XYZ file of N, CA and C in Angstrom:
870
model
N -0.198 -19.158 -65.660
C -1.371 -18.318 -65.463
C -2.290 -18.381 -66.689
N -1.637 -18.365 -67.935
C -2.412 -18.436 -69.151
C -3.101 -19.784 -69.276
N -2.424 -20.848 -68.762
C -2.982 -22.188 -68.862
C -4.120 -22.407 -67.859
N -4.208 -21.567 -66.842
C -5.249 -21.709 -65.823
C -5.938 -20.354 -65.619
N -6.825 -19.976 -66.508
C -7.465 -18.657 -66.426
C -8.267 -18.447 -65.150
N -8.855 -19.535 -64.617
C -9.631 -19.367 -63.372
C -8.727 -18.981 -62.205
N -7.530 -19.623 -62.155
C -6.575 -19.270 -61.102
C -6.106 -17.826 -61.265
N -5.852 -17.429 -62.539
C -5.413 -16.057 -62.817
C -6.475 -15.064 -62.380
N -7.745 -15.380 -62.649
C -8.827 -14.484 -62.244
C -8.919 -14.374 -60.731
N -8.757 -15.513 -60.032
C -8.821 -15.511 -58.568
C -7.713 -14.651 -57.975
N -6.494 -14.773 -58.538
C -5.370 -13.961 -58.068
C -5.621 -12.478 -58.324
N -6.216 -12.199 -59.473
C -6.532 -10.798 -59.795
C -7.559 -10.237 -58.827
N -8.572 -11.064 -58.501
C -9.609 -10.631 -57.556
C -9.019 -10.374 -56.168
N -8.097 -11.269 -55.748
C -7.442 -11.103 -54.443
C -6.644 -9.811 -54.413
N -5.898 -9.552 -55.502
C -5.075 -8.344 -55.581
C -5.944 -7.098 -55.531
N -7.039 -7.106 -56.286
C -7.938 -5.951 -56.292
C -8.588 -5.753 -54.929
N -8.907 -6.878 -54.285
C -9.525 -6.799 -52.959
C -8.562 -6.196 -51.938
N -7.299 -6.637 -51.990
C -6.302 -6.109 -51.049
C -5.993 -4.649 -51.322
N -6.065 -4.245 -52.597
C -5.815 -2.842 -52.919
C -6.942 -1.961 -52.417
N -8.167 -2.463 -52.498
C -9.312 -1.668 -52.038
C -9.488 -1.738 -50.523
N -9.076 -2.862 -49.932
C -9.195 -3.020 -48.478
C -8.000 -3.825 -47.971
N -6.865 -3.154 -47.750
C -5.626 -3.867 -47.405
C -5.564 -4.387 -45.977
N -6.524 -3.997 -45.125
C -6.511 -4.420 -43.723
C -7.165 -5.790 -43.597
N -6.419 -6.755 -43.054
C -6.938 -8.114 -42.898
C -6.855 -8.546 -41.441
N -7.929 -9.152 -40.928
C -7.960 -9.715 -39.577
C -7.413 -11.134 -39.649
N -6.291 -11.379 -38.973
C -5.651 -12.690 -39.011
C -6.184 -13.641 -37.938
N -6.764 -13.082 -36.897
C -7.257 -13.906 -35.789
C -8.551 -14.609 -36.171
N -8.627 -15.885 -35.883
C -9.851 -16.649 -36.147
C -10.810 -16.498 -34.973
N -12.021 -16.003 -35.198
C -12.986 -15.830 -34.101
C -13.306 -17.157 -33.420
N -13.561 -17.076 -32.125
C -13.860 -18.271 -31.342
C -15.048 -18.015 -30.437
N -15.748 -19.094 -30.078
C -16.859 -18.974 -29.133
C -16.381 -18.594 -27.738
N -15.071 -18.707 -27.509
C -14.514 -18.291 -26.215
C -14.631 -16.789 -26.018
N -14.751 -16.057 -27.112
C -14.933 -14.599 -27.056
C -16.432 -14.308 -27.072
N -16.961 -13.598 -26.074
C -18.408 -13.325 -26.036
C -18.888 -12.496 -27.218
N -17.964 -11.764 -27.876
C -18.326 -10.952 -29.038
C -17.982 -11.657 -30.354
N -17.388 -12.861 -30.231
C -17.012 -13.669 -31.391
C -16.111 -12.890 -32.354
N -15.145 -12.188 -31.772
C -14.216 -11.397 -32.586
C -12.775 -11.885 -32.475
N -12.379 -12.378 -31.291
C -11.014 -12.866 -31.109
C -11.036 -14.358 -30.810
N -9.875 -14.903 -30.516
C -9.788 -16.345 -30.238
C -9.914 -16.665 -28.751
N -10.363 -15.675 -27.966
C -10.541 -15.877 -26.526
C -9.408 -15.325 -25.691
N -8.353 -14.806 -26.362
C -7.206 -14.254 -25.632
C -7.396 -12.781 -25.278
N -8.374 -12.125 -25.922
C -8.583 -10.696 -25.704
C -7.834 -9.820 -26.699
N -7.122 -10.456 -27.652
C -6.324 -9.708 -28.636
C -6.701 -10.124 -30.049
N -6.617 -9.171 -30.979
C -6.880 -9.423 -32.392
C -5.632 -9.055 -33.194
N -5.127 -10.010 -34.010
C -3.986 -9.766 -34.899
C -4.492 -9.142 -36.197
N -3.830 -8.056 -36.591
C -4.231 -7.322 -37.801
C -3.029 -7.175 -38.725
N -3.281 -7.297 -40.035
C -2.216 -7.118 -41.032
C -2.662 -6.080 -42.061
N -1.732 -5.162 -42.381
C -1.976 -4.156 -43.411
C -1.116 -4.510 -44.621
N -1.749 -5.082 -45.644
C -1.007 -5.550 -46.810
C -0.398 -4.411 -47.617
N -0.932 -3.226 -47.454
C -0.374 -2.094 -48.203
C 1.016 -1.706 -47.710
N 1.385 -2.176 -46.521
C 2.692 -1.839 -45.951
C 3.680 -3.016 -46.039
N 3.275 -4.055 -46.783
C 4.069 -5.278 -46.781
C 5.492 -5.050 -47.298
N 5.641 -4.259 -48.311
C 6.961 -4.043 -48.905
C 7.575 -2.709 -48.501
N 7.149 -2.172 -47.385
C 7.700 -0.922 -46.869
C 8.411 -1.201 -45.558
N 9.018 -0.161 -44.993
C 9.696 -0.303 -43.696
C 8.740 -0.136 -42.517
N 7.501 0.169 -42.821
C 6.514 0.351 -41.766
C 6.039 -1.003 -41.236
N 5.611 -0.976 -39.994
C 5.107 -2.208 -39.372
C 3.804 -2.610 -40.045
N 3.749 -3.866 -40.525
C 2.558 -4.295 -41.256
C 1.659 -5.246 -40.468
N 2.090 -5.664 -39.260
C 1.263 -6.507 -38.397
C 1.275 -5.965 -36.975
N 0.149 -6.033 -36.304
C 0.079 -5.571 -34.920
C -1.141 -6.199 -34.224
N -1.202 -6.026 -32.907
C -2.318 -6.527 -32.109
C -3.154 -5.361 -31.594
N -4.458 -5.577 -31.517
C -5.361 -4.608 -30.906
C -6.238 -5.328 -29.890
N -6.652 -4.597 -28.858
C -7.529 -5.177 -27.848
C -8.897 -5.472 -28.439
N -9.408 -6.636 -28.109
C -10.774 -7.003 -28.484
C -11.741 -6.359 -27.483
N -13.012 -6.316 -27.844
C -14.028 -5.781 -26.926
C -14.077 -6.565 -25.624
N -13.662 -7.826 -25.670
C -13.740 -8.680 -24.477
C -12.520 -8.530 -23.570
N -11.528 -7.740 -23.984
C -10.262 -7.681 -23.249
C -10.471 -7.212 -21.804
N -11.203 -6.116 -21.636
C -11.414 -5.579 -20.286
C -12.136 -6.589 -19.402
N -13.152 -7.247 -19.981
C -13.896 -8.275 -19.246
C -12.978 -9.430 -18.857
N -12.094 -9.818 -19.772
C -11.151 -10.911 -19.524
C -10.181 -10.548 -18.403
N -9.693 -9.306 -18.417
C -8.765 -8.853 -17.388
C -9.441 -8.821 -16.011
N -10.702 -8.419 -15.993
C -11.436 -8.404 -14.730
C -11.573 -9.814 -14.180
N -11.848 -10.786 -15.080
C -11.988 -12.172 -14.649
C -10.674 -12.711 -14.103
N -9.573 -12.366 -14.774
C -8.258 -12.816 -14.306
C -7.922 -12.197 -12.956
N -8.325 -10.941 -12.756
C -8.077 -10.289 -11.469
C -8.885 -10.959 -10.365
N -10.109 -11.351 -10.694
C -10.938 -12.078 -9.727
C -10.282 -13.400 -9.361
N -9.793 -14.132 -10.362
C -9.136 -15.412 -10.112
C -7.876 -15.225 -9.282
N -7.138 -14.137 -9.558
C -5.922 -13.847 -8.789
C -6.277 -13.569 -7.329
N -7.323 -12.786 -7.130
C -7.724 -12.450 -5.766
C -8.208 -13.681 -5.014
N -8.925 -14.564 -5.727
C -9.389 -15.789 -5.083
C -8.215 -16.670 -4.691
N -7.176 -16.707 -5.536
C -5.985 -17.496 -5.210
C -5.276 -16.916 -3.991
N -5.185 -15.587 -3.939
C -4.494 -14.944 -2.825
C -5.295 -15.032 -1.535
N -6.613 -15.131 -1.664
C -7.465 -15.130 -0.474
C -7.228 -16.359 0.395
N -6.784 -17.473 -0.221
C -6.527 -18.720 0.498
C -7.782 -19.320 1.125
N -8.915 -19.137 0.437
C -10.113 -19.888 0.822
C -9.772 -21.364 0.676
N -10.181 -22.232 1.622
C -9.853 -23.655 1.504
C -10.144 -24.175 0.098
N -9.183 -24.844 -0.536
C -9.350 -25.298 -1.930
C -10.649 -26.053 -2.169
N -11.087 -26.835 -1.188
C -12.314 -27.616 -1.356
C -13.540 -26.716 -1.530
N -13.433 -25.449 -1.065
C -14.568 -24.526 -1.149
C -14.317 -23.370 -2.118
N -13.281 -23.477 -2.930
C -12.915 -22.369 -3.818
C -14.037 -22.024 -4.800
N -14.803 -23.022 -5.231
C -15.889 -22.791 -6.190
C -17.261 -22.778 -5.526
N -17.289 -22.776 -4.205
C -18.569 -22.827 -3.493
C -19.342 -21.523 -3.683
N -20.656 -21.652 -3.853
C -21.525 -20.482 -3.968
C -22.642 -20.585 -2.933
N -23.228 -19.448 -2.629
C -24.317 -19.437 -1.651
C -25.508 -20.218 -2.189
N -25.798 -20.049 -3.484
C -26.957 -20.734 -4.077
C -26.804 -22.245 -4.076
N -25.555 -22.722 -4.133
C -25.348 -24.174 -4.171
C -25.236 -24.786 -2.774
N -25.460 -23.986 -1.742
C -25.451 -24.507 -0.374
C -26.698 -25.372 -0.201
N -26.512 -26.680 -0.179
C -27.614 -27.642 -0.263
C -28.169 -27.973 1.118
N -29.336 -27.427 1.427
C -29.937 -27.670 2.742
C -30.509 -29.083 2.840
N -30.660 -29.752 1.702
C -31.213 -31.114 1.728
C -30.226 -32.123 2.312
N -28.975 -31.705 2.463
C -27.969 -32.609 3.043
C -28.260 -32.894 4.525
N -29.001 -31.994 5.155
C -29.324 -32.178 6.576
C -30.510 -33.125 6.709
N -30.409 -34.078 7.635
C -31.441 -35.101 7.789
C -32.619 -34.620 8.635
N -32.335 -33.765 9.619
C -33.390 -33.302 10.520
C -34.108 -32.085 9.926
N -35.428 -32.056 10.076
C -36.208 -30.925 9.565
C -35.778 -29.626 10.240
N -35.531 -29.703 11.547
C -35.094 -28.514 12.284
C -33.787 -27.965 11.697
N -32.888 -28.863 11.330
C -31.616 -28.457 10.737
C -31.824 -27.817 9.372
N -32.712 -28.403 8.576
C -32.985 -27.847 7.247
C -33.596 -26.454 7.346
N -34.489 -26.281 8.317
C -35.101 -24.961 8.515
C -34.042 -23.935 8.911
N -33.151 -24.321 9.828
C -32.083 -23.417 10.263
C -31.140 -23.098 9.110
N -30.814 -24.107 8.311
C -29.921 -23.912 7.173
C -30.537 -22.987 6.133
N -31.852 -23.114 5.943
C -32.551 -22.250 4.975
C -32.468 -20.787 5.409
N -32.644 -20.545 6.699
C -32.549 -19.181 7.223
C -31.126 -18.654 7.074
N -30.151 -19.508 7.367
C -28.744 -19.101 7.256
C -28.385 -18.784 5.809
N -28.854 -19.605 4.881
C -28.567 -19.361 3.461
C -29.200 -18.048 2.997
N -30.421 -17.796 3.444
C -31.097 -16.551 3.084
C -30.343 -15.344 3.646
N -29.889 -15.455 4.892
C -29.117 -14.366 5.506
C -27.829 -14.113 4.740
N -27.151 -15.202 4.338
C -25.900 -15.072 3.584
C -26.154 -14.407 2.233
N -27.228 -14.815 1.556
C -27.584 -14.227 0.263
C -27.869 -12.742 0.398
N -28.686 -12.389 1.391
C -29.031 -10.975 1.602
C -27.818 -10.154 1.997
N -26.903 -10.773 2.742
C -25.692 -10.051 3.125
C -24.878 -9.693 1.887
N -24.721 -10.649 0.984
C -23.943 -10.405 -0.240
C -24.571 -9.279 -1.055
N -25.893 -9.334 -1.252
C -26.553 -8.331 -2.085
C -26.606 -6.954 -1.419
N -26.510 -6.921 -0.113
C -26.514 -5.639 0.609
C -25.137 -5.289 1.164
N -24.109 -5.849 0.545
C -22.754 -5.708 1.087
C -22.312 -4.261 1.211
N -22.622 -3.429 0.241
C -22.159 -2.046 0.286
C -22.693 -1.316 1.518
N -23.929 -1.579 1.875
C -24.494 -0.982 3.096
C -23.824 -1.571 4.329
N -23.635 -2.884 4.335
C -22.955 -3.535 5.452
C -21.531 -3.003 5.602
N -20.872 -2.781 4.473
C -19.495 -2.279 4.495
C -19.426 -0.883 5.087
N -20.395 -0.049 4.768
C -20.428 1.313 5.322
C -20.476 1.286 6.845
N -21.153 0.285 7.391
C -21.278 0.161 8.844
C -20.212 -0.755 9.446
N -19.342 -1.301 8.595
C -18.295 -2.192 9.096
C -18.830 -3.486 9.671
N -19.950 -3.977 9.126
C -20.604 -5.166 9.677
C -20.271 -6.425 8.872
N -19.868 -7.469 9.584
C -19.637 -8.766 8.980
C -20.658 -9.763 9.472
N -20.348 -11.042 9.322
C -21.208 -12.125 9.795
C -20.453 -12.981 10.798
N -21.203 -13.596 11.699
C -20.636 -14.564 12.632
C -21.505 -15.808 12.544
N -20.996 -16.865 11.893
C -21.746 -18.116 11.769
C -21.423 -19.019 12.941
N -22.470 -19.433 13.647
C -22.269 -20.198 14.878
C -23.013 -21.528 14.853
N -22.331 -22.572 15.324
C -22.964 -23.823 15.759
C -21.931 -24.558 16.599
N -22.395 -25.281 17.586
C -21.480 -26.014 18.461
C -20.903 -27.237 17.753
N -21.649 -27.790 16.816
C -21.250 -29.029 16.143
C -20.228 -28.741 15.047
N -19.162 -29.526 15.028
C -18.182 -29.416 13.956
C -18.720 -30.119 12.706
N -18.375 -29.598 11.528
C -18.832 -30.201 10.285
C -20.252 -29.830 9.918
N -20.766 -28.735 10.491
C -22.164 -28.349 10.253
C -22.336 -27.470 9.015
N -21.246 -27.100 8.355
C -21.354 -26.289 7.143
C -20.946 -24.842 7.318
N -20.439 -24.488 8.492
C -20.068 -23.085 8.753
C -18.993 -22.600 7.781
N -17.931 -23.388 7.666
C -16.811 -22.964 6.818
C -17.226 -22.916 5.355
N -18.051 -23.872 4.936
C -18.492 -23.876 3.551
C -19.323 -22.637 3.235
N -20.259 -22.278 4.117
C -21.131 -21.137 3.835
C -20.360 -19.823 3.904
N -19.448 -19.683 4.867
C -18.681 -18.436 4.952
C -17.735 -18.328 3.755
N -17.238 -19.458 3.259
C -16.404 -19.458 2.053
C -17.220 -19.015 0.844
N -18.467 -19.447 0.796
C -19.356 -19.062 -0.306
C -19.575 -17.552 -0.309
N -19.771 -16.994 0.870
C -19.934 -15.537 0.984
C -18.653 -14.835 0.542
N -17.513 -15.340 0.994
C -16.222 -14.749 0.624
C -16.031 -14.776 -0.891
N -16.314 -15.912 -1.524
C -16.187 -16.024 -2.977
C -17.074 -15.005 -3.688
N -18.291 -14.855 -3.197
C -19.237 -13.926 -3.826
C -18.767 -12.477 -3.706
N -18.185 -12.114 -2.573
C -17.724 -10.736 -2.381
C -16.565 -10.408 -3.325
N -15.722 -11.395 -3.568
C -14.619 -11.184 -4.512
C -15.153 -11.053 -5.930
N -16.067 -11.947 -6.316
C -16.561 -11.966 -7.690
C -17.479 -10.782 -7.998
N -18.322 -10.393 -7.045
C -19.297 -9.336 -7.312
C -18.749 -7.942 -7.057
N -17.852 -7.822 -6.073
C -17.394 -6.491 -5.681
C -15.887 -6.300 -5.836
N -15.171 -7.362 -6.181
C -13.737 -7.243 -6.411
C -12.937 -6.904 -5.174
N -13.424 -7.297 -3.995
C -12.734 -6.935 -2.748
C -11.412 -7.697 -2.610
N -10.485 -7.102 -1.902
C -9.278 -7.812 -1.478
C -9.624 -8.548 -0.190
N -9.361 -9.831 -0.148
C -9.848 -10.655 0.960
C -8.769 -11.619 1.418
N -8.728 -11.847 2.722
C -7.824 -12.851 3.297
C -8.653 -13.803 4.145
N -8.377 -15.096 4.001
C -9.083 -16.141 4.740
C -8.064 -16.882 5.587
N -8.336 -17.006 6.877
C -7.377 -17.708 7.730
C -8.086 -18.481 8.832
N -7.467 -19.558 9.214
C -7.891 -20.294 10.401
C -7.298 -19.579 11.614
N -8.091 -19.432 12.653
C -7.620 -18.701 13.827
C -6.315 -19.284 14.367
N -6.258 -20.607 14.474
C -5.046 -21.248 14.996
C -3.848 -21.031 14.083
N -4.091 -20.961 12.768
C -2.990 -20.748 11.825
C -2.360 -19.383 12.019
N -3.183 -18.379 12.291
C -2.643 -17.037 12.536
C -1.722 -17.053 13.750
N -2.165 -17.689 14.813
C -1.354 -17.743 16.032
C -0.056 -18.501 15.794
N -0.140 -19.586 15.012
C 1.056 -20.370 14.706
C 2.056 -19.546 13.902
N 1.559 -18.818 12.904
C 2.444 -17.998 12.071
C 3.137 -16.917 12.894
N 2.425 -16.331 13.814
C 3.029 -15.282 14.647
C 4.068 -15.868 15.593
N 3.811 -17.043 16.131
C 4.799 -17.683 17.010
C 6.107 -17.953 16.262
N 6.012 -18.250 14.974
C 7.211 -18.505 14.175
C 8.090 -17.267 14.044
N 7.479 -16.084 14.169
C 8.264 -14.855 14.021
C 9.211 -14.651 15.201
N 9.020 -15.403 16.277
C 9.889 -15.243 17.446
C 11.201 -16.013 17.292
N 11.310 -16.822 16.222
C 12.567 -17.528 15.974
C 13.641 -16.548 15.491
N 14.880 -16.842 15.802
C 15.977 -15.945 15.435
C 16.133 -15.778 13.934
N 15.789 -16.825 13.166
C 15.958 -16.766 11.712
C 14.679 -16.392 10.972
N 13.691 -15.836 11.678
C 12.416 -15.471 11.051
C 12.598 -14.302 10.084
N 11.862 -14.352 8.971
C 11.944 -13.297 7.959
C 10.905 -12.201 8.163
N 9.924 -12.470 9.004
C 8.884 -11.476 9.274
C 8.733 -11.287 10.774
N 8.033 -10.223 11.138
C 7.821 -9.922 12.548
C 6.336 -10.030 12.888
N 6.054 -10.064 14.168
C 4.663 -10.098 14.617
C 3.911 -8.887 14.087
N 4.518 -7.722 14.173
C 3.850 -6.492 13.733
C 3.516 -6.523 12.252
N 4.390 -7.115 11.454
C 4.141 -7.185 10.005
C 2.931 -8.059 9.698
N 2.823 -9.181 10.391
C 1.687 -10.083 10.150
C 0.393 -9.446 10.650
N 0.444 -8.854 11.829
C -0.738 -8.193 12.379
C -1.189 -7.064 11.456
N -0.244 -6.301 10.946
C -0.570 -5.191 10.049
C -1.261 -5.683 8.792
N -0.798 -6.808 8.254
C -1.397 -7.382 7.046
C -2.869 -7.668 7.253
N -3.207 -8.315 8.375
C -4.596 -8.696 8.607
C -5.431 -7.545 9.170
N -4.785 -6.549 9.704
C -5.500 -5.334 10.083
C -6.036 -4.598 8.855
N -5.204 -4.533 7.820
C -5.473 -3.635 6.705
C -6.252 -4.248 5.550
N -6.282 -5.579 5.429
C -6.963 -6.184 4.289
C -8.429 -5.752 4.279
N -8.972 -5.593 3.073
C -10.322 -5.041 2.933
C -11.374 -5.890 3.642
N -11.359 -7.190 3.389
C -12.278 -8.120 4.062
C -11.444 -9.259 4.642
N -11.675 -9.563 5.900
C -10.947 -10.632 6.578
C -11.928 -11.704 7.033
N -11.596 -12.965 6.764
C -12.386 -14.094 7.262
C -11.553 -14.829 8.303
N -12.093 -14.972 9.506
C -11.426 -15.737 10.565
C -12.287 -16.960 10.870
N -11.792 -18.113 10.500
C -12.527 -19.359 10.681
C -12.188 -19.965 12.036
N -13.216 -20.334 12.790
C -13.058 -20.992 14.095
C -12.344 -20.087 15.095
N -12.975 -18.944 15.371
C -12.393 -17.946 16.264
C -12.320 -18.437 17.706
N -13.188 -19.390 18.075
C -13.167 -19.910 19.446
C -12.098 -20.998 19.542
N -10.832 -20.589 19.660
C -9.721 -21.535 19.671
C -9.846 -22.504 20.842
N -9.279 -23.692 20.637
C -9.428 -24.769 21.618
C -8.776 -24.444 22.963
N -7.571 -23.871 22.926
C -6.843 -23.602 24.160
C -6.499 -22.115 24.262
N -7.468 -21.305 24.651
C -7.239 -19.863 24.728
C -6.214 -19.514 25.805
N -5.517 -18.429 25.596
C -4.574 -17.917 26.598
C -4.382 -16.420 26.366
N -3.550 -15.806 27.182
C -3.337 -14.367 27.065
C -2.746 -13.998 25.713
N -1.912 -14.879 25.164
C -1.285 -14.614 23.870
C -2.329 -14.507 22.764
N -3.232 -15.504 22.675
C -4.236 -15.489 21.618
C -5.161 -14.288 21.757
N -5.523 -13.942 22.985
C -6.404 -12.788 23.187
C -5.703 -11.493 22.793
N -4.424 -11.390 23.089
C -3.679 -10.176 22.738
C -3.588 -10.006 21.234
N -3.318 -11.093 20.516
C -3.173 -11.018 19.056
C -4.500 -10.650 18.403
N -5.561 -11.337 18.779
C -6.849 -11.041 18.152
C -7.339 -9.644 18.512
N -7.025 -9.188 19.708
C -7.401 -7.819 20.070
C -6.687 -6.811 19.174
N -5.399 -7.022 18.925
C -4.629 -6.099 18.091
C -5.201 -6.028 16.667
N -5.651 -7.160 16.150
C -6.217 -7.183 14.799
C -7.621 -6.584 14.793
N -8.473 -7.038 15.723
C -9.885 -6.675 15.679
C -10.146 -5.256 16.150
N -9.377 -4.769 17.089
C -9.587 -3.402 17.569
C -9.389 -2.402 16.430
N -8.336 -2.607 15.661
C -8.064 -1.718 14.525
C -9.178 -1.835 13.476
N -9.584 -3.051 13.178
C -10.600 -3.253 12.147
C -11.943 -2.670 12.584
N -12.268 -2.774 13.868
C -13.511 -2.200 14.360
C -13.482 -0.682 14.238
N -12.377 -0.071 14.663
C -12.275 1.391 14.628
C -12.323 1.944 13.211
N -11.823 1.153 12.250
C -11.793 1.609 10.857
C -12.923 1.002 10.022
N -13.877 0.385 10.681
C -15.064 -0.183 10.036
C -14.706 -1.104 8.862
N -13.765 -1.976 9.100
C -13.384 -2.960 8.092
C -14.164 -4.254 8.323
N -14.684 -4.801 7.253
C -15.557 -5.974 7.347
C -14.756 -7.220 7.733
N -15.268 -7.920 8.748
C -14.671 -9.181 9.181
C -15.769 -10.228 9.293
N -15.513 -11.401 8.718
C -16.444 -12.523 8.777
C -15.865 -13.593 9.693
N -16.711 -14.203 10.512
C -16.244 -15.173 11.504
C -17.061 -16.458 11.427
N -16.439 -17.555 11.876
C -17.182 -18.749 12.263
C -16.703 -19.130 13.655
N -17.577 -19.767 14.416
C -17.193 -20.172 15.763
C -18.126 -21.237 16.304
N -17.636 -22.004 17.289
C -18.481 -23.028 17.911
C -19.018 -22.577 19.268
N -18.942 -21.272 19.497
C -19.584 -20.653 20.662
C -20.345 -19.423 20.181
N -21.429 -19.095 20.861
C -22.131 -17.861 20.530
C -21.217 -16.678 20.824
N -21.544 -15.530 20.271
C -20.716 -14.345 20.529
C -20.683 -14.044 22.025
N -21.848 -14.135 22.674
C -21.881 -13.857 24.116
C -21.010 -14.840 24.893
N -20.985 -16.092 24.457
C -20.198 -17.104 25.170
C -18.713 -17.066 24.843
N -18.321 -16.207 23.886
C -16.888 -16.053 23.606
C -16.149 -15.485 24.816
N -16.914 -14.895 25.720
C -16.304 -14.396 26.954
C -15.696 -15.517 27.781
N -16.146 -16.765 27.544
C -15.566 -17.912 28.240
C -14.188 -18.255 27.680
N -13.945 -17.847 26.431
C -12.677 -18.120 25.767
C -11.708 -16.970 25.971
N -12.175 -15.772 25.680
C -11.343 -14.568 25.820
C -11.817 -13.829 27.066
N -11.231 -14.214 28.177
C -11.791 -13.841 29.479
C -11.663 -12.356 29.807
N -10.758 -11.649 29.164
C -10.647 -10.214 29.423
C -11.826 -9.446 28.841
N -12.546 -10.066 27.892
C -13.753 -9.446 27.349
C -13.527 -8.516 26.170
N -12.282 -8.205 25.852
C -12.017 -7.215 24.806
C -12.295 -7.771 23.413
N -12.006 -9.048 23.195
C -12.246 -9.655 21.894
C -13.744 -9.868 21.679
N -14.385 -10.448 22.668
C -15.817 -10.749 22.556
C -16.647 -9.488 22.329
N -16.318 -8.403 23.022
C -17.095 -7.174 22.881
C -16.921 -6.550 21.499
N -15.733 -6.710 20.917
C -15.498 -6.147 19.584
C -16.206 -6.961 18.503
N -16.194 -8.266 18.640
C -16.898 -9.103 17.664
C -18.395 -8.807 17.705
N -18.907 -8.580 18.898
C -20.330 -8.250 19.043
C -20.673 -6.967 18.292
N -19.741 -6.022 18.285
C -19.932 -4.765 17.577
C -19.753 -4.943 16.069
N -18.905 -5.880 15.661
C -18.487 -5.991 14.271
C -19.324 -6.931 13.409
N -20.077 -7.847 14.017
C -20.704 -8.901 13.212
C -22.142 -9.187 13.628
N -22.922 -9.630 12.663
C -24.295 -10.072 12.886
C -24.278 -11.592 13.033
N -24.896 -12.088 14.085
C -24.824 -13.517 14.400
C -25.869 -14.306 13.608
N -25.416 -15.386 12.993
C -26.292 -16.269 12.224
C -26.111 -17.692 12.739
N -27.205 -18.327 13.131
C -27.132 -19.690 13.666
C -27.116 -20.706 12.529
N -26.253 -21.699 12.672
C -26.163 -22.814 11.738
C -26.751 -24.063 12.397
N -27.094 -25.084 11.599
C -27.688 -26.303 12.182
C -26.747 -26.991 13.173
N -27.333 -27.578 14.192
C -26.567 -28.381 15.139
C -26.563 -29.837 14.656
N -26.047 -30.025 13.459
C -25.979 -31.347 12.847
C -24.785 -31.386 11.899
N -23.978 -32.400 11.999
C -22.815 -32.526 11.128
C -23.202 -33.202 9.818
N -22.764 -32.623 8.711
C -22.997 -33.242 7.397
C -21.675 -33.672 6.761
N -20.573 -33.469 7.463
C -19.261 -33.789 6.900
C -19.127 -35.288 6.620
N -19.547 -36.126 7.590
C -19.432 -37.577 7.405
C -20.317 -38.056 6.256
N -21.512 -37.472 6.138
C -22.420 -37.862 5.060
C -21.846 -37.489 3.701
N -21.226 -36.297 3.622
C -20.618 -35.864 2.362
C -19.470 -36.803 1.974
N -18.693 -37.205 2.980
C -17.583 -38.127 2.711
C -18.113 -39.474 2.228
N -19.215 -39.924 2.828
C -19.791 -41.215 2.451
C -20.304 -41.186 1.009
N -20.969 -40.079 0.635
C -21.487 -39.936 -0.733
C -20.333 -39.908 -1.733
N -19.301 -39.159 -1.389
C -18.131 -39.057 -2.270
C -17.446 -40.413 -2.430
N -17.314 -41.124 -1.318
C -16.662 -42.436 -1.369
C -17.460 -43.435 -2.212
N -18.783 -43.370 -2.124
C -19.615 -44.288 -2.898
C -19.410 -44.078 -4.392
N -19.291 -42.820 -4.798
C -19.067 -42.517 -6.213
C -17.728 -43.080 -6.688
N -16.712 -42.930 -5.850
C -15.384 -43.416 -6.227
C -15.300 -44.944 -6.171
N -16.065 -45.526 -5.233
C -16.070 -46.982 -5.129
C -16.657 -47.629 -6.370
N -17.569 -46.922 -7.030
C -18.145 -47.456 -8.275
C -17.057 -47.625 -9.335
N -16.071 -46.703 -9.299
C -14.975 -46.790 -10.256
C -14.074 -47.988 -9.945
N -13.953 -48.303 -8.647
C -13.082 -49.404 -8.254
C -13.729 -50.763 -8.406
N -14.995 -50.840 -7.995
C -15.654 -52.153 -7.921
C -16.832 -52.320 -8.874
N -17.179 -51.235 -9.582
C -18.349 -51.309 -10.453
C -18.104 -52.134 -11.713
């Protein structure tokens, strides 16, 4: 120490500094934290040097200002995972719904109206929820963007309002319930129906099933009747208009409830699925042959 007075002075300054202010922040701030206080984990490590040689705890963690925001984001991600929105549309947003993908002007005009309706629905969701009103996206053509746009609405409702949401294909629901009739089934029809009755927001994709029968009508009636009576929001897509759903569910009970529960929005009668696949393939082909 005598041979290096500058080092001795630095050590003395450190000691005096710790005596006057023994609390030290050990966490290195990161741009991942919006307040630039933690390393993005939501926690700050703190050390009290005055307790170093005592039996008291000298290191601990405290919540950063960003912790609550971080937890909300994780809850949103958890809800999106549980919602089972098709993985291809997990990040889809209403604003990114590209109407330019449609080749026909009539289709682009229809898509613009549909996108505007979807946007307004999201921003007015609380009013729609009070009335138990959902959306019904319709077009006869498969691949017209119905599932993508309804997924975008579903994503927005989770992110903006934190709703609990379930997304299912109509045929998948029927298949799952049929499995409960096996002797070794772990769940019952009533348990599955109860789950989709009670969820805060339910999305039913392709409600106009290909081969309707008394079974499918009975199941959807059990789910939708309860949701209608309790004003629970349900979003639908279908390749028949609501009025024409009577051709599928001939008893009329399903069609009449959907008419009460949802506002009908027309989608373009033009498929963009093949075009999207072609664009995607061209990009990947550049990697192979470019």
